[in-house]
């Protein structure tokens, strides 16, 4: 199998990329950046002229200096570059366990030197233990920085070659052996943004292990690993139970959870696993009790509160779902340790002939900038990550089930609204609202009316909306924006007024009324809560999403009734598809993605359509989408996507490897492009996935 092409980022000053990496070492907190490969080239005609080029890579075998030196040797010859030759190469691979940057310096011709650099820039000797740690970190990074097929990760860092780190059962054995030896050092690596305190069951190592097992379907290997680790720490039982459930060993998983909870009754990972299992079986009453105990066991963890909110949503207990969501501890999303490189002199992004396909060629698309409406650029929800993304997903799920008007009504019943608070202040009854907004059965209430000015930057939001509406009115004369579409949206989607946030109530300065008579005077706030500022902002963001969505659907319906064309650019269709998907309107999302693909290829749109094919079990269309996504990934130097590999594996389990190969081969596309998809099938065969025996 031919390797992806080698991108080259040319430096302004030689070794400036290495200097930037050295300076960044003290700031790295998690798995570290992708591996850096730096080459020094010398002109053949002018021996004194040298230049530095580099690229990043994930998934290479970092178990020894020899394997990294071998990688450098594979890229020293470039048939397209006849004017220069490589005289040295440096491979940098971060060891997140020991906080060291492992280096392999290759001289051509000459020897190989391996060493490591600490955070102070001092050289150290590279031992076998350090190389084992580096190998494990390399595999985890390959999964952490892998693209899910949508192209988002590929576009985030330019010029990254992504390889599959585990391509055989022998490699898997080395990976799991290293994971077993270093398992209890896992919390040192950090964790996903939803986890506040990493532990033995929740960290980047366990995330990578579970991701690998689910991607490859190697459940037996995972069960064997976690069984051995469970004898040393019962906390690992939650991981073992998750793998058992995924491998259809549910009876064994339930027995394990019963035994483990008896030993560790306040382990929130076990309780979360129980709640999730009960949810999947439709026993939300049981899931509720597990979720409540999970919150009691770990009240400072976001995941426990989010699980409880999900259960309340399933039970259609909307007021408690909102109150639970309001109680979630929110964490600032920590970006991965992305490389911060100097401004390059130029960037060379070659295309390998084997990955060339006319319909995914973006060379002509880049020449024409697509017009995107300003209102679509301002949708803040598109940038949510971590805890805020999960909380927004729960909020939109509630909205999809009960509607926006009902959501606002329930919101006004459970939270102190700004209008109520201001009315109480004007009448002089203003005790400490944080103590009178008590827990209890929600009392009836109404939405406040829209107010001028105030405490959460409302005026800025109103100005922003006015600008968007003005821009929309300017476009009303065009066939894409029929008259009054914005006003129709505003009349059908009520703009939410702000609640009173906890930051807005300051008992030290907020009135001087004697709190002793608050019980009889402050009855309007009885049984209500103060809304957290972040949740109040989520409602405003959700309103913007719904407003733009309603304008889009109104315009579409009008265009269809008038038998006229509804035109948008490809990027606008892509954004609208994401918007509909966020709001849980999946048929409309697929409609937008398909409209985008009719204009040009988009990996994000194709991935959205692929999800729809998966849900409908349309294997032929799935493979057509997969072929194009895999070719696009390969064009951008990625031969490995866990999400796409898992999709192929699941398809093989249901259809069989022979049928999948036949459908791929029958496609009228260039053979080199089809071979890229065949490689994914061969990986499943190598791992003896179900359905690949024939």
XYZ file of C-alpha atoms in Angstrom, residues 523 547 596 643:
4
model
C -44.025 35.089 47.757
C -34.674 32.100 14.478
C -24.328 21.212 -0.542
C -14.754 6.546 12.765
